[in-house]
XYZ file of C-alpha atoms in Angstrom:
334
model
C 89.477 81.127 120.108
C 92.465 82.788 118.465
C 95.013 82.143 121.214
C 96.637 79.466 119.029
C 97.749 82.015 116.401
C 101.156 81.769 118.076
C 101.830 78.583 120.044
C 104.154 77.619 122.851
C 106.077 75.588 120.259
C 106.663 78.778 118.263
C 107.957 80.509 121.390
C 110.262 77.635 122.279
C 111.673 77.656 118.739
C 112.200 81.409 119.036
C 114.053 80.847 122.290
C 116.496 78.535 120.512
C 116.874 80.941 117.582
C 117.734 84.029 119.639
C 119.461 82.582 122.717
C 122.960 83.492 121.530
C 121.993 87.047 120.533
C 119.960 88.357 123.479
C 120.479 88.576 127.231
C 118.617 86.248 129.589
C 117.650 89.021 131.963
C 117.319 88.384 135.724
C 114.127 88.024 137.720
C 114.709 89.482 141.193
C 112.516 89.847 144.254
C 111.614 93.368 145.351
C 112.082 93.506 149.110
C 110.217 96.817 149.342
C 107.130 95.824 147.340
C 107.025 92.379 148.963
C 106.942 93.998 152.398
C 104.417 96.652 151.392
C 101.977 94.253 149.723
C 102.488 91.211 151.933
C 103.035 88.836 148.997
C 106.166 87.953 146.996
C 106.741 90.511 144.239
C 109.336 89.794 141.572
C 110.714 92.170 138.954
C 111.731 90.935 135.505
C 114.603 93.283 134.653
C 114.159 93.337 130.883
C 115.268 96.976 130.749
C 118.766 95.509 131.084
C 118.423 93.927 127.635
C 121.191 94.874 125.171
C 119.203 97.632 123.436
C 117.455 98.722 126.613
C 114.117 96.991 126.002
C 112.388 93.678 125.322
C 112.002 94.581 121.648
C 115.337 92.993 120.730
C 113.812 89.553 121.255
C 111.077 89.953 118.653
C 113.253 91.814 116.152
C 116.012 89.201 116.358
C 113.581 86.321 115.898
C 111.899 88.023 112.940
C 115.215 88.555 111.158
C 116.190 84.942 111.810
C 113.228 83.889 109.637
C 114.254 85.925 106.567
C 115.709 84.344 103.459
C 119.062 85.514 102.134
C 117.255 87.317 99.308
C 115.070 89.167 101.815
C 118.091 90.135 103.896
C 119.705 91.689 100.823
C 116.589 93.848 100.307
C 116.733 95.277 103.819
C 114.021 95.905 106.404
C 111.680 98.739 107.351
C 109.437 99.345 110.355
C 107.291 101.907 112.105
C 108.275 102.484 115.706
C 107.675 104.557 118.820
C 111.391 104.117 119.475
C 112.272 100.825 121.105
C 111.357 98.523 118.200
C 113.331 100.772 115.870
C 116.356 100.635 118.126
C 116.126 96.854 118.386
C 115.662 96.361 114.641
C 118.517 98.735 113.847
C 120.812 96.792 116.184
C 119.745 93.362 114.911
C 120.031 94.465 111.274
C 123.511 95.869 111.833
C 124.633 92.490 113.209
C 123.367 90.908 109.967
C 124.897 93.593 107.730
C 121.452 94.641 106.524
C 119.924 97.954 105.553
C 117.311 99.179 108.045
C 114.879 102.085 107.698
C 112.868 103.224 110.727
C 109.776 105.422 110.350
C 108.599 107.433 113.354
C 106.178 110.217 114.155
C 107.159 113.547 115.685
C 105.915 112.270 119.084
C 108.929 109.961 119.459
C 111.412 111.393 122.003
C 114.659 112.725 120.544
C 116.859 110.452 122.641
C 115.335 107.414 120.938
C 115.706 108.956 117.481
C 119.361 109.756 118.161
C 120.156 106.228 119.323
C 118.544 104.636 116.284
C 120.595 106.924 114.052
C 123.761 105.996 115.970
C 123.092 102.328 115.238
C 123.236 103.059 111.504
C 119.586 102.943 110.505
C 118.014 105.435 108.104
C 115.315 107.531 109.782
C 112.090 108.956 108.360
C 110.117 111.296 110.646
C 106.542 111.489 109.361
C 103.362 112.998 110.819
C 102.013 113.029 114.346
C 100.956 109.432 114.839
C 102.068 105.841 114.476
C 99.507 105.481 111.696
C 101.301 108.228 109.728
C 104.595 106.408 110.215
C 103.038 103.150 109.043
C 101.876 104.791 105.816
C 105.504 105.732 105.128
C 106.544 102.127 105.790
C 104.060 100.852 103.231
C 105.272 103.401 100.693
C 108.874 102.245 101.134
C 107.900 98.590 100.807
C 106.389 99.374 97.406
C 109.044 101.857 96.291
C 112.262 100.237 97.531
C 111.246 96.612 97.994
C 112.109 96.628 101.690
C 110.788 93.852 103.950
C 108.393 95.127 106.614
C 109.035 93.974 110.192
C 106.014 95.115 112.231
C 106.608 96.229 115.825
C 103.984 93.853 117.278
C 101.441 92.322 114.863
C 103.673 89.599 113.490
C 103.874 85.948 114.531
C 107.684 85.838 114.709
C 107.842 89.085 116.696
C 105.224 87.815 119.151
C 107.057 84.505 119.569
C 110.291 86.358 120.261
C 108.663 88.504 122.935
C 107.125 85.379 124.409
C 110.563 84.094 125.378
C 110.290 86.498 128.315
C 107.402 84.395 129.584
C 109.427 81.192 129.316
C 112.160 82.699 131.467
C 109.736 83.964 134.109
C 107.936 80.619 134.312
C 111.289 78.927 134.902
C 112.406 81.473 137.504
C 109.259 81.713 139.657
C 107.105 78.662 140.457
C 103.402 79.043 141.151
C 103.003 82.518 139.635
C 99.676 84.094 140.551
C 99.766 87.295 138.481
C 101.983 88.849 135.820
C 101.762 92.579 135.073
C 102.796 93.372 131.509
C 102.915 96.744 129.717
C 100.249 96.814 127.008
C 100.460 98.759 123.748
C 100.083 96.978 120.419
C 100.006 93.676 122.275
C 103.082 91.861 120.987
C 104.675 91.564 124.421
C 101.435 90.885 126.256
C 100.315 88.244 123.738
C 103.620 86.398 123.696
C 104.097 86.499 127.462
C 100.508 85.420 128.148
C 100.828 82.500 125.739
C 104.054 81.310 127.364
C 102.967 81.825 130.964
C 99.569 80.180 130.566
C 101.108 77.241 128.693
C 103.610 76.605 131.490
C 101.491 77.687 134.482
C 97.814 77.488 133.444
C 96.442 78.994 136.659
C 98.464 82.210 136.364
C 96.752 85.486 135.472
C 98.194 88.013 133.028
C 97.109 91.643 133.361
C 97.882 94.295 130.763
C 98.675 97.812 131.983
C 98.558 100.982 129.904
C 98.012 104.738 130.208
C 94.593 106.402 130.291
C 95.278 108.648 127.297
C 95.344 106.839 123.966
C 95.338 103.178 125.056
C 94.470 101.642 121.691
C 94.318 97.988 122.690
C 92.079 98.708 125.671
C 89.714 100.752 123.490
C 89.686 97.996 120.875
C 88.982 95.245 123.397
C 86.154 97.318 124.823
C 84.697 97.860 121.345
C 85.124 94.218 120.367
C 87.182 95.130 117.290
C 90.302 97.164 116.407
C 89.538 100.890 116.561
C 91.447 104.115 116.042
C 92.407 106.294 118.997
C 93.827 109.784 119.199
C 97.460 109.761 120.274
C 98.686 112.192 122.903
C 101.905 112.833 124.794
C 102.505 110.586 127.805
C 105.268 109.568 130.192
C 104.569 106.097 128.786
C 105.340 107.195 125.220
C 106.344 103.670 124.171
C 102.759 102.537 124.759
C 101.380 104.982 122.189
C 100.121 104.176 118.696
C 97.262 102.186 117.244
C 96.960 98.429 116.839
C 95.955 98.595 113.143
C 92.426 98.211 111.843
C 93.535 95.094 109.953
C 95.213 93.562 113.040
C 95.889 89.875 112.379
C 97.319 88.526 115.635
C 97.556 90.615 118.766
C 93.952 91.791 119.124
C 92.603 88.234 119.125
C 95.392 86.952 121.369
C 94.980 89.784 123.875
C 91.215 89.228 123.879
C 91.611 85.509 124.565
C 94.587 85.491 126.914
C 94.571 88.631 129.044
C 92.601 88.435 132.287
C 92.223 92.186 132.696
C 93.523 95.569 131.535
C 94.312 98.427 133.930
C 94.749 102.062 132.883
C 96.933 104.520 134.800
C 96.963 108.292 135.096
C 100.150 110.218 134.384
C 100.827 110.769 138.141
C 100.449 107.008 138.704
C 102.967 106.286 135.937
C 105.338 108.855 137.454
C 104.944 107.174 140.846
C 106.084 103.902 139.283
C 109.171 105.571 137.793
C 110.021 107.216 141.108
C 109.597 103.984 143.030
C 111.886 102.106 140.620
C 114.625 104.703 141.090
C 114.276 105.387 144.792
C 113.580 101.872 146.095
C 114.811 99.445 143.431
C 117.708 101.634 142.206
C 116.616 101.080 138.596
C 116.189 103.782 135.942
C 113.255 102.870 133.711
C 111.039 104.639 131.200
C 107.379 105.369 131.825
C 106.108 102.411 129.813
C 108.233 100.076 131.922
C 106.925 101.564 135.166
C 103.226 100.875 134.612
C 103.254 97.515 136.410
C 104.763 99.052 139.532
C 102.391 101.984 139.150
C 99.418 99.605 139.053
C 100.472 97.947 142.308
C 101.102 101.263 144.049
C 97.771 102.692 142.846
C 95.703 100.045 144.594
C 93.680 99.512 141.419
C 94.313 95.779 141.506
C 94.124 93.151 144.219
C 97.639 92.095 145.196
C 97.599 88.294 145.236
C 100.989 86.668 144.844
C 103.482 85.587 143.809
C 103.508 88.550 141.401
C 105.890 89.296 138.537
C 106.167 92.821 137.136
C 107.921 93.264 133.793
C 110.231 96.292 133.637
C 110.237 96.457 129.872
C 112.660 99.278 128.976
C 115.069 101.952 130.129
C 115.246 104.227 127.074
C 114.033 107.357 128.813
C 115.037 110.955 128.170
C 117.139 111.628 131.278
C 115.887 115.197 131.527
C 112.365 113.799 131.708
C 113.456 111.202 134.251
C 115.094 113.826 136.439
C 111.974 115.980 136.413
C 109.837 112.989 137.444
C 112.148 112.047 140.304
C 112.494 115.612 141.561
C 108.791 116.467 141.559
C 106.829 114.390 144.060
C 103.342 115.014 142.746
C 101.679 113.284 145.683
C 103.197 115.428 148.432
C 104.646 118.445 146.673
C 108.025 117.997 148.276
C 111.297 117.884 146.376
C 113.038 114.523 146.205
C 116.729 113.800 145.861
C 117.577 114.048 142.163
C 119.882 111.696 140.244
C 123.229 113.101 139.199
């Protein structure tokens, strides 16, 4: 078993390290989903985090572990957007240099925000693997310290603080739905939840096209997948063939993985806006999408993590306005 690669003690220490620098986001009950499913459904509103996603937790904890000499060297990371934004923000608070490497698949709104936060940006290739090659080049050339977006013990522990908060907020959790990409969030949350409430289930949710962790779990080892455009762009990218932490933790701790079609992801985004009055990106909507799709048995209490809000608003408007299930136009946001 590799579930002890990051422990509940690591997560509790991360909680203490980052408490003053991140928001303790609310966990609220969804009246609509509770009524529709007949069991209590709670939403963890992590999209209200300072940088618009859960990634600030892991980035802040990782920087807290650096020596003064490492801080002077600066940090570098590959990102599909949200990790880069979080690392840029956390590095600016520390007065550090930050370089973020991204592929051409990263939406422009995320690139622009990272630039606004003062980070240097390198756009390389058409995949997260291409971006990671640039990271490794900069580590060798400039001596920068690499802060991985997910496969890092301190990053995982930071993300796991979400699980501590949910376990405190909702007793007797039956199921947690967590967006699944590289596995940093899912691993950390599953470790925390199962340590505090051992009977709870944790289900990872991703998109059908290019779900690297799902493909790797199915193969029994990390594998490469072809990346493609998706509403859930933040869930894109590989997990790394030399994955050290998240593959084993996801294998040991997740109870299931569910894959969604693009219309099912869009349905989750529309529901969040129309019924919860929350604007979230596609990756954050997959938990709601899974419940609405009927692909999973709805036993409660349920917690759904809304992981980020950093969506291109033109994309969001097109999703809200086009009801793909009925063909009718919906009221669009201003």
